[in-house]
Structures are given as structure tokens and as C-alpha cells.
Amino acid sequence: MKSLALLKRYDWQKLQQFCTEVFIRAGVDKNHANTVADSLIQADLRGVDSHGVVRTAIYLERIERNMMNPFAEPEIEMEQGPTVLLNGNNNFGAVVGSKALDIALEKAKEQGIAVVGVKESNHFGTGAFYALKAIEKNMILLLMSNASQTMPPTGGKRPFIGTNPLAVGVPAGKELPFVLDMATSVVARGKIIVAAQKGSDIPLGWAIDKDGNPTTDADAALQGSVLPVGGPKGYAISMFIDILAGVLTGAGYGKYVNNMYENWNEPQNVGHFFIAIDIERFMPLDLFKERMDRYIQEIKAEPKADGVNEILIPGEIEHRLVIERKKTGLELPEKVENELEAIGRRYSLKLSDALIDSCYSNQKKEAVN
Amino acid sequence: MKSLALLKRYDWQKLQQFCTEVFIRAGVDKNHANTVADSLIQADLRGVDSHGVVRTAIYLERIERNMMNPFAEPEIEMEQGPTVLLNGNNNFGAVVGSKALDIALEKAKEQGIAVVGVKESNHFGTGAFYALKAIEKNMILLLMSNASQTMPPTGGKRPFIGTNPLAVGVPAGKELPFVLDMATSVVARGKIIVAAQKGSDIPLGWAIDKDGNPTTDADAALQGSVLPVGGPKGYAISMFIDILAGVLTGAGYGKYVNNMYENWNEPQNVGHFFIAIDIERFMPLDLFKERMDRYIQEIKAEPKADGVNEILIPGEIEHRLVIERKKTGLELPEKVENELEAIGRRYSLKLSDALIDSCYSNQKKEAVN
């Protein structure tokens, strides 16, 4: 294990402050800047580094090249009882998603259930970000978003649907809450990139090559497409998410959801679909939490297969990572560090100010010696 | 291919009539008898034979042994705006589910969205049965049910969660509607039974043996458990269905959902969760249908992988089977035929009256010759 003193590790709060300041100096409203930075740091803390501060650079570029509009507030287009259609007006996905969540939670408290369909949004970060906020308010959240094309339909050979994520948040009592946040692909594309870098094979069933043939070659897979989880089942789940979040809301769907990294002519037009449910319409909250605790305790007490230390519930690993990373700090890949340092220089901010004190002081000591 | 004349094939309407009559003579109210028979025949027509008339015998036995109460009407226990808690009062799952669907569709028309949580129900047949009825009314339906224990949690070695199904129905315009109806297992247990009968291996990942080890041996798999689809993802989906349909409604969950075939001391206490959404709260119905048609047409027009004839949307295969089976009749396994004949004798009904005319007359001719 590497010694902590030799690693550069960032304090999550200082790093969030750095990102917030970057967005503010890029012209973003303070509250919105804070929401976006919060969403990025929460992802890093939970171990979903692909959705963390690594995205700062692309978000800034989308703003600078007028592909995203941080100044236009999301607007309600239709509203009646428990149903709302929200136009994101092409603001940050995290800003639009947070607005949709607030509306959904408020309406669900009032009406028992609420649905907020969202169009003209952008990549909204992790679903867990919203699920956890709903849990804090003792509400159940079902959340979907579509995404740009990455997976073929079953039988197809090129990407048509996105790895459209599904998230569910449910509060418990003494036990950890249930937090599901999954892409509808077999694995994250990142895992295939790692295999390619190591020169190792990938399991059959993860991906197809550019001609639509199953492949174990990581390079061929990267030229091709990652597959939906569980074959036709994942294809169908990804498709209904696209229908609810895209077709029904008026957002893009299929090829009309634009790729954030590749399309510099048009906004992404991502769609989301938030359903919030008030537990107390079914039973008293305390009773529900007791039942959740019992359910979770019973699952965790199940006999384990050989070599398994513990049965986990969705969100448990991430919860532990948050505790650990808040203590030990966040480690950033060199590429991300360099990007953030360069961004910092443009806005007269020093990334190194976000290093955790012990690292910083050890480094200073080393420099002095 | 076997000649049609030599096969005994049943006319779907006559077979439905036979089943309806059986239930009526067993004391079931005419409307309820019709609902249950409708649900069984629709499953057979769609090729989901495991949920078809094969279930007639077990349903009758559950009634006769007082494990199911066909006389108690489902009752609304809580109702406020768009949220309803329905107590199935242990009637047939299809009766309770149909009542829940009616309420959900009516409320959603009024409120824009509605949720009906259901407790004290029984196995409710296929999810597609309800999804298709919602589609007829131009509504979107999301539907979940829990089920008795069949799958281990990830890392476990024995069944804890059910293959809790998820169904989604969405109307289209000229194209076929989107009808997803999936169990949260990798495959139906029936496929493992078929492999065991043939003495062939099953793919790794379908099941574990009784000690929780991955197995390709079909017999060992039958002693063990079928696995959730996509590993931890299917486990998490099955779990949130159990939470919404079971923990939240007050129905059974985990081990408290009783097995219809094995537990003769208590009702099943299955839970369901119906969410209906009115499309017109988001856009005009015609526009939505146009967008659905375009979406489906674009997916179906995608370039196909080698050896693939057609890209299908969820529900398409089943739709074709319905057309075919309505024409050619339903074929029943000998075991099911014998069971139904025996049931018929008890109630002075002849199963052979449900044979399609051509078969019947051919058989008569053969008998004459």
C-alpha cells in the first residue's frame, strides 16, 4: 500500500469549493454552481469517479461553446395536480434535475404521488444524488433518464439506445437506505477501457464488435458497442426508460439525444422522469421503516455462498466509500488533476489549495528538506 | 412437422368457456370466473404457457382447501387523490389485479397519474394481461408484483427473493404497442427443467447449486436456485419490486410471500404495485403516438447483426403468437389435458367440447374409419 503522505489527496469539501468557484467565475449563478459541484463531489465520494469532477472540463466547454445555457432557469410548461412537465431550458442537468426533484417531492407530499417529466436537459450526474435527497425527506423516488446512444437493440449491430439509468431510493430506519443506481448496460464502458489498457480479454456477453458479433477482444469491443444487461431484458428496460423520459416528455430519444463529447452543433436534449411517492399514503412511516429494517436484516442474515464475506444491499458499498473518502480524501488521476489545474489557472484558483492538510504539510516538509 | 389433423388443438374461446364454467361450477361468481379464465387463456395465446390453463388445477385446489377466498371482494382500505391501498381479501390474483387496474386507470384519467398498492392477493397471472388493457385505454402502465422465494440475493446460496415481475405497457399509433413483461430472473426455471429432461448442460450464470456454487448441471441447478438477471442489477430490481409491492403495501415480502404449491397453511399474501399515467398530461395523444411510431420504426430499421432476420420490440413475438394461436388453436401437454379432463368430469363438463372443429371432425372420421 502506498503511504498516505506520498499521495496527493484532496479534501472533498475544499475540492467542492474549488469546483463551485470555477463555475461561479465562469459566470454561473452561485446556487447553480453549488448544485453542480455538489453533484460531482457526491459521485467521487461514492466511487462513481466517471461522474465526478472529471466532468468539470466538459461542462465548462459545453457552456463556453454555447451548447449549454447556465443562465436560463428551468420552467414548468404544464402542471395539473400531481403531474408536471418541466422544460430544463438547457441548463446543467444537475440544476434541472434538482429542480425536478424539488417539485416532485413537494407535489408528492401534497398529492401522495407525483411525476415530473423533463425535457431539454443535459447529463444530470448520478441518479443516487437525487435518490439520497428524496430519502432524507422520507420519500420514495423512482428516477430515470435517457442518454446518448451507446447500446444496440437486441439483434442490432450499432448503438441506438443509451445506457439509460434507473435509480430508486427508499428510506429505512436503523439500517442503511436502499439506493439503487444502475445503468442498463452489462458493465460500464470504463471497464472495457481498463481491459484494453491491460491487454486482457473481456467476458463474452459484455460487448459486440463493429459488425455486431460477440467479442472477448477489448479493443474490438471499444470499436463496437457495450450490450444491454441481461440481453433482451436490458434492451426492453432501456427502451421503456427512453419512452418515458424521452418520447413522452418531448425530449430527444434514440438518436435525438446528442452526445455531450461529440456533438458541438446542438444541445443534448436529454429527458428525465421523476416519480416520488409518499410512504404515509400506505402505512405510518415508522411502521414502514421497521418493515424495511427487518427486510434488510433478513437479507443480510441469509447463508452465504463459499468465499462470500457479506451479503450487501444496493448502495451499501457506496455508503462505506463515502465515509472512507471523507476521512482519507479523494485521489484524482493525473490527467484529471492536470485538467483541473489548467482550469484553475484560467480562473486564478489553485487546485493545490484543496489538498488535505496532512498531504499538504507533508509535501511542504518534503519540499523544505 | 406434425399434421394438424393428428394434433388435438383447442379453440381458445371454447377453452376459455370451459375454464369459466369450471370456476362457476366450483362456486365462483360469473364475472370473476370469466376474469380468471380470460387471464389464463391470454397467457396461453401469448405463448406464456406456464401462466395459462395449466394453472386451473392449482387455483381450484387453493379454493377447495380454503387457501384462497373467491367470495370476498377486494376492498379499498385507504384512498386519497391519486393514491389507493387495496386489500385483495385473498381473492384470485387476476380478480384483485383487475380491480386494481380499473381503479388505477380511472384515477389516472382523473388525476394524471395514479398508484394502487395491493396486499393480500395471490398470483395474478401475466403482467401483460393488465398492460394490454391499459394500452386499450391509451394509458401507460407500470406494474410490479412480488412472488414467493426463488432467487438468492447476490452472494447468497438459497432463495430469498421472488422472480418478481416487472411489466410496462405503452400504446403506439400504427405500430404495435410496447409490452414488456419480464421476470427478474436470468431465465424461467422451466428452461432448466427442459435441459434436465434432455440431459443437457445449462450456460454458466443461469443458476447456482444448493451450496451456492455456479453450476452448468441442470439437475444440480434444480436443487439450487435460478439467478437474478444481470447479477447484482437483477437482485436490486427484484428487491425494489418486493419493497414497493410488499413492504410498502403491507403484503408479504421475502419469506412472507407463501408458495402457492407448497404452503397449505396460509394464503399467499402476494403484493402488487400499479402505476398508471395519462399521456395527455405531457402531450396530445396523437403526437405521442406519432413519436412512438417513429421510435419503433427507427429501431426496427437498424442494421442487423449477422444471422439476425429482424429487430423486435418487446411484445412483438407474443402478438404474433396470439394471431397464430387464435387461428390454429392451442395445443396442451398431455399432463395438462389429463388434469383438465379429470376436472371436467367432476363438474360434468367435457374438455373435448373445446377442440377446434377440424380436429374434432378429423378425429371423429378417424374413429369411424
mmCIF file of N, CA, C and O in Angstrom, chain B residues 65-120:
data_model
loop_
_atom_site.group_PDB
_atom_site.id
_atom_site.type_symbol
_atom_site.label_atom_id
_atom_site.label_comp_id
_atom_site.label_asym_id
_atom_site.label_seq_id
_atom_site.Cartn_x
_atom_site.Cartn_y
_atom_site.Cartn_z
ATOM 1 N N ARG B 65 -59.175 -25.943 -0.625
ATOM 2 C CA ARG B 65 -58.507 -26.124 0.664
ATOM 3 C C ARG B 65 -58.470 -24.807 1.463
ATOM 4 O O ARG B 65 -57.665 -24.660 2.383
ATOM 5 N N ASN B 66 -59.367 -23.896 1.080
ATOM 6 C CA ASN B 66 -59.529 -22.622 1.818
ATOM 7 C C ASN B 66 -58.267 -21.771 1.912
ATOM 8 O O ASN B 66 -58.094 -21.025 2.877
ATOM 9 N N MET B 67 -57.413 -21.891 0.945
ATOM 10 C CA MET B 67 -56.215 -21.067 0.908
ATOM 11 C C MET B 67 -56.454 -19.802 0.096
ATOM 12 O O MET B 67 -55.627 -18.894 0.067
ATOM 13 N N MET B 68 -57.584 -19.766 -0.614
ATOM 14 C CA MET B 68 -57.934 -18.611 -1.443
ATOM 15 C C MET B 68 -59.441 -18.449 -1.271
ATOM 16 O O MET B 68 -60.157 -19.447 -1.154
ATOM 17 N N ASN B 69 -59.906 -17.208 -1.234
ATOM 18 C CA ASN B 69 -61.323 -16.971 -0.986
ATOM 19 C C ASN B 69 -61.973 -16.245 -2.156
ATOM 20 O O ASN B 69 -61.875 -15.024 -2.274
ATOM 21 N N PRO B 70 -62.643 -16.993 -3.024
ATOM 22 C CA PRO B 70 -63.201 -16.365 -4.228
ATOM 23 C C PRO B 70 -64.464 -15.561 -3.944
ATOM 24 O O PRO B 70 -65.018 -14.946 -4.849
ATOM 25 N N PHE B 71 -64.914 -15.571 -2.691
ATOM 26 C CA PHE B 71 -66.181 -14.893 -2.371
ATOM 27 C C PHE B 71 -65.983 -13.503 -1.779
ATOM 28 O O PHE B 71 -66.912 -12.707 -1.748
ATOM 29 N N ALA B 72 -64.775 -13.217 -1.297
ATOM 30 C CA ALA B 72 -64.536 -11.921 -0.654
ATOM 31 C C ALA B 72 -64.104 -10.903 -1.702
ATOM 32 O O ALA B 72 -63.136 -11.120 -2.417
ATOM 33 N N GLU B 73 -64.821 -9.809 -1.787
ATOM 34 C CA GLU B 73 -64.465 -8.783 -2.776
ATOM 35 C C GLU B 73 -63.235 -7.995 -2.310
ATOM 36 O O GLU B 73 -63.097 -7.711 -1.122
ATOM 37 N N PRO B 74 -62.361 -7.634 -3.236
ATOM 38 C CA PRO B 74 -61.262 -6.721 -2.884
ATOM 39 C C PRO B 74 -61.853 -5.403 -2.373
ATOM 40 O O PRO B 74 -62.886 -4.954 -2.885
ATOM 41 N N GLU B 75 -61.211 -4.830 -1.389
ATOM 42 C CA GLU B 75 -61.733 -3.611 -0.749
ATOM 43 C C GLU B 75 -60.689 -2.512 -0.674
ATOM 44 O O GLU B 75 -59.533 -2.786 -0.317
ATOM 45 N N ILE B 76 -61.117 -1.305 -0.922
ATOM 46 C CA ILE B 76 -60.201 -0.163 -0.763
ATOM 47 C C ILE B 76 -60.041 0.130 0.727
ATOM 48 O O ILE B 76 -61.035 0.324 1.429
ATOM 49 N N GLU B 77 -58.794 0.159 1.183
ATOM 50 C CA GLU B 77 -58.547 0.438 2.607
ATOM 51 C C GLU B 77 -58.179 1.894 2.844
ATOM 52 O O GLU B 77 -58.489 2.454 3.890
ATOM 53 N N MET B 78 -57.435 2.471 1.902
ATOM 54 C CA MET B 78 -57.066 3.874 2.020
ATOM 55 C C MET B 78 -57.181 4.456 0.628
ATOM 56 O O MET B 78 -56.829 3.809 -0.347
ATOM 57 N N GLU B 79 -57.654 5.689 0.557
ATOM 58 C CA GLU B 79 -57.834 6.316 -0.752
ATOM 59 C C GLU B 79 -57.789 7.812 -0.551
ATOM 60 O O GLU B 79 -58.521 8.357 0.283
ATOM 61 N N GLN B 80 -56.913 8.455 -1.283
ATOM 62 C CA GLN B 80 -56.830 9.913 -1.193
ATOM 63 C C GLN B 80 -56.210 10.413 -2.490
ATOM 64 O O GLN B 80 -55.046 10.082 -2.788
ATOM 65 N N GLY B 81 -56.967 11.190 -3.240
ATOM 66 C CA GLY B 81 -56.439 11.691 -4.508
ATOM 67 C C GLY B 81 -55.958 10.546 -5.380
ATOM 68 O O GLY B 81 -56.693 9.588 -5.615
ATOM 69 N N PRO B 82 -54.714 10.616 -5.830
ATOM 70 C CA PRO B 82 -54.232 9.612 -6.788
ATOM 71 C C PRO B 82 -53.658 8.353 -6.152
ATOM 72 O O PRO B 82 -53.092 7.523 -6.858
ATOM 73 N N THR B 83 -53.759 8.190 -4.832
ATOM 74 C CA THR B 83 -53.170 7.006 -4.181
ATOM 75 C C THR B 83 -54.236 6.127 -3.541
ATOM 76 O O THR B 83 -55.155 6.620 -2.899
ATOM 77 N N VAL B 84 -54.087 4.835 -3.728
ATOM 78 C CA VAL B 84 -55.059 3.871 -3.209
ATOM 79 C C VAL B 84 -54.322 2.664 -2.628
ATOM 80 O O VAL B 84 -53.356 2.184 -3.217
ATOM 81 N N LEU B 85 -54.791 2.209 -1.484
ATOM 82 C CA LEU B 85 -54.323 0.932 -0.942
ATOM 83 C C LEU B 85 -55.496 -0.035 -1.020
ATOM 84 O O LEU B 85 -56.560 0.217 -0.448
ATOM 85 N N LEU B 86 -55.286 -1.122 -1.757
ATOM 86 C CA LEU B 86 -56.358 -2.097 -1.975
ATOM 87 C C LEU B 86 -56.039 -3.388 -1.229
ATOM 88 O O LEU B 86 -54.938 -3.925 -1.352
ATOM 89 N N ASN B 87 -57.015 -3.868 -0.483
ATOM 90 C CA ASN B 87 -56.872 -5.166 0.172
ATOM 91 C C ASN B 87 -57.560 -6.205 -0.717
ATOM 92 O O ASN B 87 -58.761 -6.128 -0.948
ATOM 93 N N GLY B 88 -56.802 -7.148 -1.208
ATOM 94 C CA GLY B 88 -57.351 -8.139 -2.134
ATOM 95 C C GLY B 88 -58.269 -9.141 -1.457
ATOM 96 O O GLY B 88 -58.984 -9.889 -2.129
ATOM 97 N N ASN B 89 -58.232 -9.142 -0.115
ATOM 98 C CA ASN B 89 -59.055 -10.088 0.659
ATOM 99 C C ASN B 89 -58.892 -11.524 0.176
ATOM 100 O O ASN B 89 -59.827 -12.305 0.259
ATOM 101 N N ASN B 90 -57.728 -11.809 -0.343
ATOM 102 C CA ASN B 90 -57.365 -13.181 -0.706
ATOM 103 C C ASN B 90 -58.214 -13.799 -1.822
ATOM 104 O O ASN B 90 -58.349 -15.016 -1.909
ATOM 105 N N ASN B 91 -58.772 -12.949 -2.662
ATOM 106 C CA ASN B 91 -59.463 -13.456 -3.856
ATOM 107 C C ASN B 91 -58.394 -13.872 -4.885
ATOM 108 O O ASN B 91 -57.198 -13.692 -4.652
ATOM 109 N N PHE B 92 -58.829 -14.428 -6.017
ATOM 110 C CA PHE B 92 -57.907 -14.739 -7.116
ATOM 111 C C PHE B 92 -57.020 -13.532 -7.436
ATOM 112 O O PHE B 92 -57.524 -12.404 -7.514
ATOM 113 N N GLY B 93 -55.748 -13.763 -7.716
ATOM 114 C CA GLY B 93 -54.868 -12.678 -8.122
ATOM 115 C C GLY B 93 -55.389 -11.926 -9.338
ATOM 116 O O GLY B 93 -55.295 -10.696 -9.415
ATOM 117 N N ALA B 94 -55.962 -12.643 -10.284
ATOM 118 C CA ALA B 94 -56.456 -11.989 -11.503
ATOM 119 C C ALA B 94 -57.655 -11.091 -11.211
ATOM 120 O O ALA B 94 -57.831 -10.046 -11.852
ATOM 121 N N VAL B 95 -58.466 -11.488 -10.233
ATOM 122 C CA VAL B 95 -59.621 -10.669 -9.849
ATOM 123 C C VAL B 95 -59.135 -9.413 -9.127
ATOM 124 O O VAL B 95 -59.559 -8.293 -9.431
ATOM 125 N N VAL B 96 -58.218 -9.611 -8.198
ATOM 126 C CA VAL B 96 -57.686 -8.487 -7.429
ATOM 127 C C VAL B 96 -56.908 -7.541 -8.356
ATOM 128 O O VAL B 96 -57.090 -6.321 -8.323
ATOM 129 N N GLY B 97 -56.071 -8.123 -9.212
ATOM 130 C CA GLY B 97 -55.274 -7.314 -10.143
ATOM 131 C C GLY B 97 -56.162 -6.520 -11.096
ATOM 132 O O GLY B 97 -55.878 -5.357 -11.399
ATOM 133 N N SER B 98 -57.236 -7.142 -11.559
ATOM 134 C CA SER B 98 -58.124 -6.444 -12.497
ATOM 135 C C SER B 98 -58.829 -5.289 -11.807
ATOM 136 O O SER B 98 -59.024 -4.217 -12.401
ATOM 137 N N LYS B 99 -59.192 -5.504 -10.548
ATOM 138 C CA LYS B 99 -59.818 -4.428 -9.766
ATOM 139 C C LYS B 99 -58.805 -3.284 -9.580
ATOM 140 O O LYS B 99 -59.131 -2.104 -9.769
ATOM 141 N N ALA B 100 -57.583 -3.634 -9.234
ATOM 142 C CA ALA B 100 -56.532 -2.627 -9.041
ATOM 143 C C ALA B 100 -56.298 -1.847 -10.336
ATOM 144 O O ALA B 100 -56.149 -0.626 -10.327
ATOM 145 N N LEU B 101 -56.297 -2.572 -11.448
ATOM 146 C CA LEU B 101 -56.092 -1.910 -12.733
ATOM 147 C C LEU B 101 -57.217 -0.929 -13.031
ATOM 148 O O LEU B 101 -56.968 0.219 -13.436
ATOM 149 N N ASP B 102 -58.454 -1.370 -12.830
ATOM 150 C CA ASP B 102 -59.601 -0.486 -13.095
ATOM 151 C C ASP B 102 -59.488 0.797 -12.277
ATOM 152 O O ASP B 102 -59.716 1.895 -12.787
ATOM 153 N N ILE B 103 -59.154 0.634 -11.003
ATOM 154 C CA ILE B 103 -59.025 1.811 -10.143
ATOM 155 C C ILE B 103 -57.892 2.703 -10.650
ATOM 156 O O ILE B 103 -58.040 3.924 -10.754
ATOM 157 N N ALA B 104 -56.768 2.096 -10.964
ATOM 158 C CA ALA B 104 -55.596 2.876 -11.406
ATOM 159 C C ALA B 104 -55.912 3.656 -12.681
ATOM 160 O O ALA B 104 -55.562 4.838 -12.806
ATOM 161 N N LEU B 105 -56.602 3.010 -13.626
ATOM 162 C CA LEU B 105 -56.898 3.684 -14.899
ATOM 163 C C LEU B 105 -57.905 4.821 -14.695
ATOM 164 O O LEU B 105 -57.758 5.907 -15.262
ATOM 165 N N GLU B 106 -58.893 4.568 -13.879
ATOM 166 C CA GLU B 106 -59.921 5.582 -13.627
ATOM 167 C C GLU B 106 -59.316 6.799 -12.917
ATOM 168 O O GLU B 106 -59.528 7.945 -13.331
ATOM 169 N N LYS B 107 -58.523 6.510 -11.887
ATOM 170 C CA LYS B 107 -57.882 7.599 -11.123
ATOM 171 C C LYS B 107 -56.891 8.368 -11.994
ATOM 172 O O LYS B 107 -56.745 9.579 -11.867
ATOM 173 N N ALA B 108 -56.148 7.651 -12.825
ATOM 174 C CA ALA B 108 -55.128 8.316 -13.643
ATOM 175 C C ALA B 108 -55.782 9.220 -14.674
ATOM 176 O O ALA B 108 -55.258 10.284 -15.015
ATOM 177 N N LYS B 109 -56.939 8.820 -15.149
ATOM 178 C CA LYS B 109 -57.676 9.663 -16.112
ATOM 179 C C LYS B 109 -58.077 10.969 -15.427
ATOM 180 O O LYS B 109 -58.016 12.051 -16.028
ATOM 181 N N GLU B 110 -58.436 10.843 -14.170
ATOM 182 C CA GLU B 110 -58.910 11.967 -13.362
ATOM 183 C C GLU B 110 -57.742 12.824 -12.871
ATOM 184 O O GLU B 110 -57.787 14.047 -12.917
ATOM 185 N N GLN B 111 -56.683 12.145 -12.385
ATOM 186 C CA GLN B 111 -55.604 12.828 -11.664
ATOM 187 C C GLN B 111 -54.330 12.998 -12.493
ATOM 188 O O GLN B 111 -53.421 13.711 -12.079
ATOM 189 N N GLY B 112 -54.212 12.263 -13.611
ATOM 190 C CA GLY B 112 -52.998 12.348 -14.414
ATOM 191 C C GLY B 112 -52.037 11.211 -14.144
ATOM 192 O O GLY B 112 -51.374 10.706 -15.042
ATOM 193 N N ILE B 113 -51.943 10.821 -12.899
ATOM 194 C CA ILE B 113 -51.158 9.633 -12.517
ATOM 195 C C ILE B 113 -51.886 9.009 -11.332
ATOM 196 O O ILE B 113 -52.574 9.717 -10.584
ATOM 197 N N ALA B 114 -51.775 7.713 -11.176
ATOM 198 C CA ALA B 114 -52.359 7.067 -10.005
ATOM 199 C C ALA B 114 -51.519 5.881 -9.623
ATOM 200 O O ALA B 114 -50.881 5.253 -10.469
ATOM 201 N N VAL B 115 -51.490 5.597 -8.327
ATOM 202 C CA VAL B 115 -50.787 4.405 -7.849
ATOM 203 C C VAL B 115 -51.753 3.610 -6.983
ATOM 204 O O VAL B 115 -52.436 4.166 -6.128
ATOM 205 N N VAL B 116 -51.813 2.314 -7.259
ATOM 206 C CA VAL B 116 -52.616 1.417 -6.432
ATOM 207 C C VAL B 116 -51.685 0.348 -5.863
ATOM 208 O O VAL B 116 -51.114 -0.460 -6.609
ATOM 209 N N GLY B 117 -51.499 0.391 -4.558
ATOM 210 C CA GLY B 117 -50.746 -0.651 -3.860
ATOM 211 C C GLY B 117 -51.720 -1.728 -3.430
ATOM 212 O O GLY B 117 -52.831 -1.418 -3.010
ATOM 213 N N VAL B 118 -51.316 -2.984 -3.557
ATOM 214 C CA VAL B 118 -52.238 -4.090 -3.280
ATOM 215 C C VAL B 118 -51.601 -5.095 -2.325
ATOM 216 O O VAL B 118 -50.463 -5.515 -2.536
ATOM 217 N N LYS B 119 -52.353 -5.471 -1.308
ATOM 218 C CA LYS B 119 -51.891 -6.524 -0.399
ATOM 219 C C LYS B 119 -52.909 -7.653 -0.367
ATOM 220 O O LYS B 119 -53.989 -7.539 -0.943
ATOM 221 N N GLU B 120 -52.550 -8.740 0.306
ATOM 222 C CA GLU B 120 -53.444 -9.904 0.445
ATOM 223 C C GLU B 120 -54.021 -10.372 -0.884
ATOM 224 O O GLU B 120 -55.216 -10.596 -1.031
#
